[in-house]
């Protein structure tokens, strides 16, 4: 039996390349038209809103004192609008931060967040010190040279010495490092 090839070829699309191109061009022109219409509507809304909130000013023929009062009123309105703008910006920043935190929580709960695989890196003590201290690090640091060499005989001797001192009460004065001062203390305290 002849085996079928594993890699299956993609089925040919039923739409020709020229038709695809013409459809893409139509979609892009339609999107551009909608975008322009949206910006125009936004600009008209802005003009209408400003017309409602801020009537056109008539400054010709007004005395200087009235102009100064009008300027003070306008500055007060500007301050109020700036406060509102600042409040809205703070709310937007807070909401964006909350959205970001919630997205992270969703990723954590979904288990789709993958921790990157870390590579093992062998670094000598000298390289580590150079990385931490930079140019301040001088000389080399051989940690193995500072280690105490232990022989098997030394270990056996230490075990034997530990076994010899069974009763702690026999050498209390010697072990305490007071060298006879305990007797003097007992003698002074007993009087």
Tab-separated table of C-alpha atoms in Angstrom:
chain	number	residue	atom	x	y	z
A	1	UNK	CA	0.000	0.000	0.000
A	2	UNK	CA	1.424	3.404	-0.843
A	3	UNK	CA	1.616	5.750	2.128
A	4	UNK	CA	-0.035	9.143	1.940
A	5	UNK	CA	2.250	12.123	2.573
A	6	UNK	CA	2.068	13.485	6.121
A	7	UNK	CA	2.143	17.136	5.169
A	8	UNK	CA	-1.234	18.108	3.788
A	9	UNK	CA	-1.308	20.947	1.293
A	10	UNK	CA	-3.496	23.940	2.124
A	11	UNK	CA	-6.730	23.973	0.180
A	12	UNK	CA	-6.777	26.676	-2.440
A	13	UNK	CA	-8.997	29.599	-1.680
A	14	UNK	CA	-12.073	30.046	-3.820
A	15	UNK	CA	-11.451	33.784	-4.150
A	16	UNK	CA	-8.874	34.956	-6.642
A	17	UNK	CA	-5.979	37.176	-5.605
A	18	UNK	CA	-7.282	40.162	-7.566
A	19	UNK	CA	-10.692	39.806	-5.904
A	20	UNK	CA	-9.034	39.645	-2.453
A	21	UNK	CA	-7.056	42.776	-3.234
A	22	UNK	CA	-10.131	44.652	-4.405
A	23	UNK	CA	-12.029	43.591	-1.254
A	24	UNK	CA	-9.144	44.778	0.944
A	25	UNK	CA	-9.095	48.117	-0.841
A	26	UNK	CA	-12.862	48.489	-0.400
A	27	UNK	CA	-12.599	47.647	3.323
A	28	UNK	CA	-9.790	50.142	3.838
A	29	UNK	CA	-11.615	52.948	1.996
A	30	UNK	CA	-14.779	52.236	4.004
A	31	UNK	CA	-12.775	52.290	7.257
A	32	UNK	CA	-11.135	55.587	6.272
A	33	UNK	CA	-14.529	57.126	5.495
A	34	UNK	CA	-15.942	56.008	8.847
A	35	UNK	CA	-12.888	57.314	10.657
A	36	UNK	CA	-13.203	60.710	8.984
A	37	UNK	CA	-16.923	60.841	9.761
A	38	UNK	CA	-16.201	59.958	13.382
A	39	UNK	CA	-13.600	62.727	13.737
A	40	UNK	CA	-15.961	65.232	12.115
A	41	UNK	CA	-18.776	64.234	14.503
A	42	UNK	CA	-16.412	64.536	17.453
A	43	UNK	CA	-15.315	68.026	16.346
A	44	UNK	CA	-18.947	69.125	15.860
A	45	UNK	CA	-19.848	67.789	19.320
A	46	UNK	CA	-16.921	69.711	20.804
A	47	UNK	CA	-18.002	72.958	19.119
A	48	UNK	CA	-21.624	72.443	20.239
A	49	UNK	CA	-20.548	71.715	23.840
A	50	UNK	CA	-18.293	74.764	23.965
A	51	UNK	CA	-21.120	76.884	22.501
A	52	UNK	CA	-23.392	75.759	25.346
A	53	UNK	CA	-20.874	76.139	28.143
A	54	UNK	CA	-19.090	79.255	26.939
A	55	UNK	CA	-21.117	81.864	25.094
A	56	UNK	CA	-19.169	84.129	22.723
A	57	UNK	CA	-17.577	87.127	24.427
A	58	UNK	CA	-18.386	90.715	23.562
A	59	UNK	CA	-15.407	92.748	24.765
A	60	UNK	CA	-15.737	95.835	22.606
A	61	UNK	CA	-17.084	98.884	24.396
A	62	UNK	CA	-16.794	97.379	27.916
A	63	UNK	CA	-15.119	99.498	30.612
A	64	UNK	CA	-11.748	98.338	32.035
A	65	UNK	CA	-13.158	97.347	35.431
A	66	UNK	CA	-15.790	95.105	33.842
A	67	UNK	CA	-13.097	93.523	31.661
A	68	UNK	CA	-11.016	92.788	34.752
A	69	UNK	CA	-14.024	91.224	36.496
A	70	UNK	CA	-14.731	89.160	33.391
A	71	UNK	CA	-11.094	87.975	33.287
A	72	UNK	CA	-11.267	86.972	36.958
A	73	UNK	CA	-14.491	85.038	36.316
A	74	UNK	CA	-12.908	83.293	33.338
A	75	UNK	CA	-9.850	82.378	35.420
A	76	UNK	CA	-12.106	80.955	38.134
A	77	UNK	CA	-13.918	78.843	35.525
A	78	UNK	CA	-10.580	77.681	34.094
A	79	UNK	CA	-9.454	76.620	37.564
A	80	UNK	CA	-12.654	74.609	38.070
A	81	UNK	CA	-12.252	72.921	34.684
A	82	UNK	CA	-8.580	72.137	35.394
A	83	UNK	CA	-9.556	70.546	38.720
A	84	UNK	CA	-12.163	68.412	36.974
A	85	UNK	CA	-9.671	67.439	34.260
A	86	UNK	CA	-7.113	66.447	36.893
A	87	UNK	CA	-9.725	64.364	38.734
A	88	UNK	CA	-10.725	62.591	35.536
A	89	UNK	CA	-7.082	61.911	34.624
A	90	UNK	CA	-6.452	60.476	38.085
A	91	UNK	CA	-9.512	58.235	37.718
A	92	UNK	CA	-8.335	57.052	34.299
A	93	UNK	CA	-4.851	56.241	35.626
A	94	UNK	CA	-6.333	54.365	38.595
A	95	UNK	CA	-8.734	52.442	36.353
A	96	UNK	CA	-5.924	51.530	33.938
A	97	UNK	CA	-3.848	50.260	36.851
A	98	UNK	CA	-6.806	48.223	38.156
A	99	UNK	CA	-7.411	46.796	34.682
A	100	UNK	CA	-3.761	45.791	34.397
A	101	UNK	CA	-3.821	44.091	37.818
A	102	UNK	CA	-7.044	42.255	36.967
A	103	UNK	CA	-5.572	41.068	33.663
A	104	UNK	CA	-2.589	39.689	35.554
A	105	UNK	CA	-4.925	37.928	37.989
A	106	UNK	CA	-6.890	36.424	35.109
A	107	UNK	CA	-3.670	35.172	33.528
A	108	UNK	CA	-2.571	33.691	36.846
A	109	UNK	CA	-5.915	32.002	37.396
A	110	UNK	CA	-6.033	30.735	33.842
A	111	UNK	CA	-2.616	29.220	34.166
A	112	UNK	CA	-1.540	30.614	30.821
A	113	UNK	CA	1.338	32.553	32.296
A	114	UNK	CA	4.511	30.590	31.750
A	115	UNK	CA	7.592	31.202	33.774
A	116	UNK	CA	10.650	31.394	31.578
A	117	UNK	CA	13.083	28.539	31.874
A	118	UNK	CA	16.173	29.649	33.724
A	119	UNK	CA	19.597	28.521	32.662
A	120	UNK	CA	22.164	27.304	35.152
A	121	UNK	CA	25.161	29.582	35.195
A	122	UNK	CA	28.457	28.627	36.731
A	123	UNK	CA	30.154	31.648	38.190
A	124	UNK	CA	33.373	31.548	40.124
A	125	UNK	CA	33.764	33.498	43.346
A	126	UNK	CA	36.074	35.994	41.626
A	127	UNK	CA	33.559	36.665	38.860
A	128	UNK	CA	30.788	37.044	41.420
A	129	UNK	CA	32.797	39.556	43.455
A	130	UNK	CA	33.711	41.483	40.296
A	131	UNK	CA	30.036	41.609	39.320
A	132	UNK	CA	28.971	42.805	42.775
A	133	UNK	CA	31.800	45.193	43.575
A	134	UNK	CA	32.975	46.178	40.114
A	135	UNK	CA	36.369	47.875	40.059
A	136	UNK	CA	36.661	47.795	43.878
A	137	UNK	CA	37.382	44.043	43.827
A	138	UNK	CA	41.103	43.370	44.096
A	139	UNK	CA	42.907	40.072	44.164
A	140	UNK	CA	41.533	36.625	43.736
A	141	UNK	CA	39.469	34.685	46.154
A	142	UNK	CA	40.103	30.977	46.361
A	143	UNK	CA	37.509	29.603	48.747
A	144	UNK	CA	38.975	26.121	48.769
A	145	UNK	CA	42.328	27.382	50.034
A	146	UNK	CA	40.682	28.713	53.191
A	147	UNK	CA	39.012	25.410	54.036
A	148	UNK	CA	40.443	23.373	56.885
A	149	UNK	CA	41.734	19.986	55.875
A	150	UNK	CA	40.429	17.207	58.083
A	151	UNK	CA	42.048	13.831	58.319
A	152	UNK	CA	40.336	10.641	59.412
A	153	UNK	CA	42.765	10.230	62.307
A	154	UNK	CA	41.826	13.637	63.740
A	155	UNK	CA	38.157	12.708	63.665
A	156	UNK	CA	38.810	9.448	65.519
A	157	UNK	CA	40.851	11.262	68.198
A	158	UNK	CA	38.127	13.841	68.750
A	159	UNK	CA	35.530	11.084	69.179
A	160	UNK	CA	37.718	9.309	71.711
A	161	UNK	CA	38.227	12.537	73.687
A	162	UNK	CA	34.510	13.155	73.734
A	163	UNK	CA	33.892	9.640	75.043
A	164	UNK	CA	36.456	10.076	77.841
A	165	UNK	CA	34.630	13.053	79.345
A	166	UNK	CA	31.430	11.315	80.305
A	167	UNK	CA	30.560	13.005	83.544
A	168	UNK	CA	30.256	16.764	83.285
A	169	UNK	CA	30.399	17.171	87.059
A	170	UNK	CA	34.000	15.987	87.263
A	171	UNK	CA	35.472	18.957	85.431
A	172	UNK	CA	33.025	21.764	86.069
A	173	UNK	CA	35.735	24.211	87.087
A	174	UNK	CA	37.986	23.307	84.148
A	175	UNK	CA	35.143	23.467	81.657
A	176	UNK	CA	33.816	26.768	82.987
A	177	UNK	CA	37.109	28.548	82.360
A	178	UNK	CA	37.061	30.108	85.796
A	179	UNK	CA	40.148	28.207	87.006
A	180	UNK	CA	39.479	28.056	90.719
A	181	UNK	CA	37.402	31.193	90.961
A	182	UNK	CA	34.365	29.080	91.636
A	183	UNK	CA	35.930	27.970	94.924
A	184	UNK	CA	36.611	31.568	95.875
A	185	UNK	CA	33.056	32.500	94.998
A	186	UNK	CA	31.643	29.613	97.013
A	187	UNK	CA	33.857	30.519	99.955
A	188	UNK	CA	32.830	34.183	99.849
A	189	UNK	CA	29.148	33.386	99.375
A	190	UNK	CA	29.041	30.825	102.147
A	191	UNK	CA	30.098	33.281	104.889
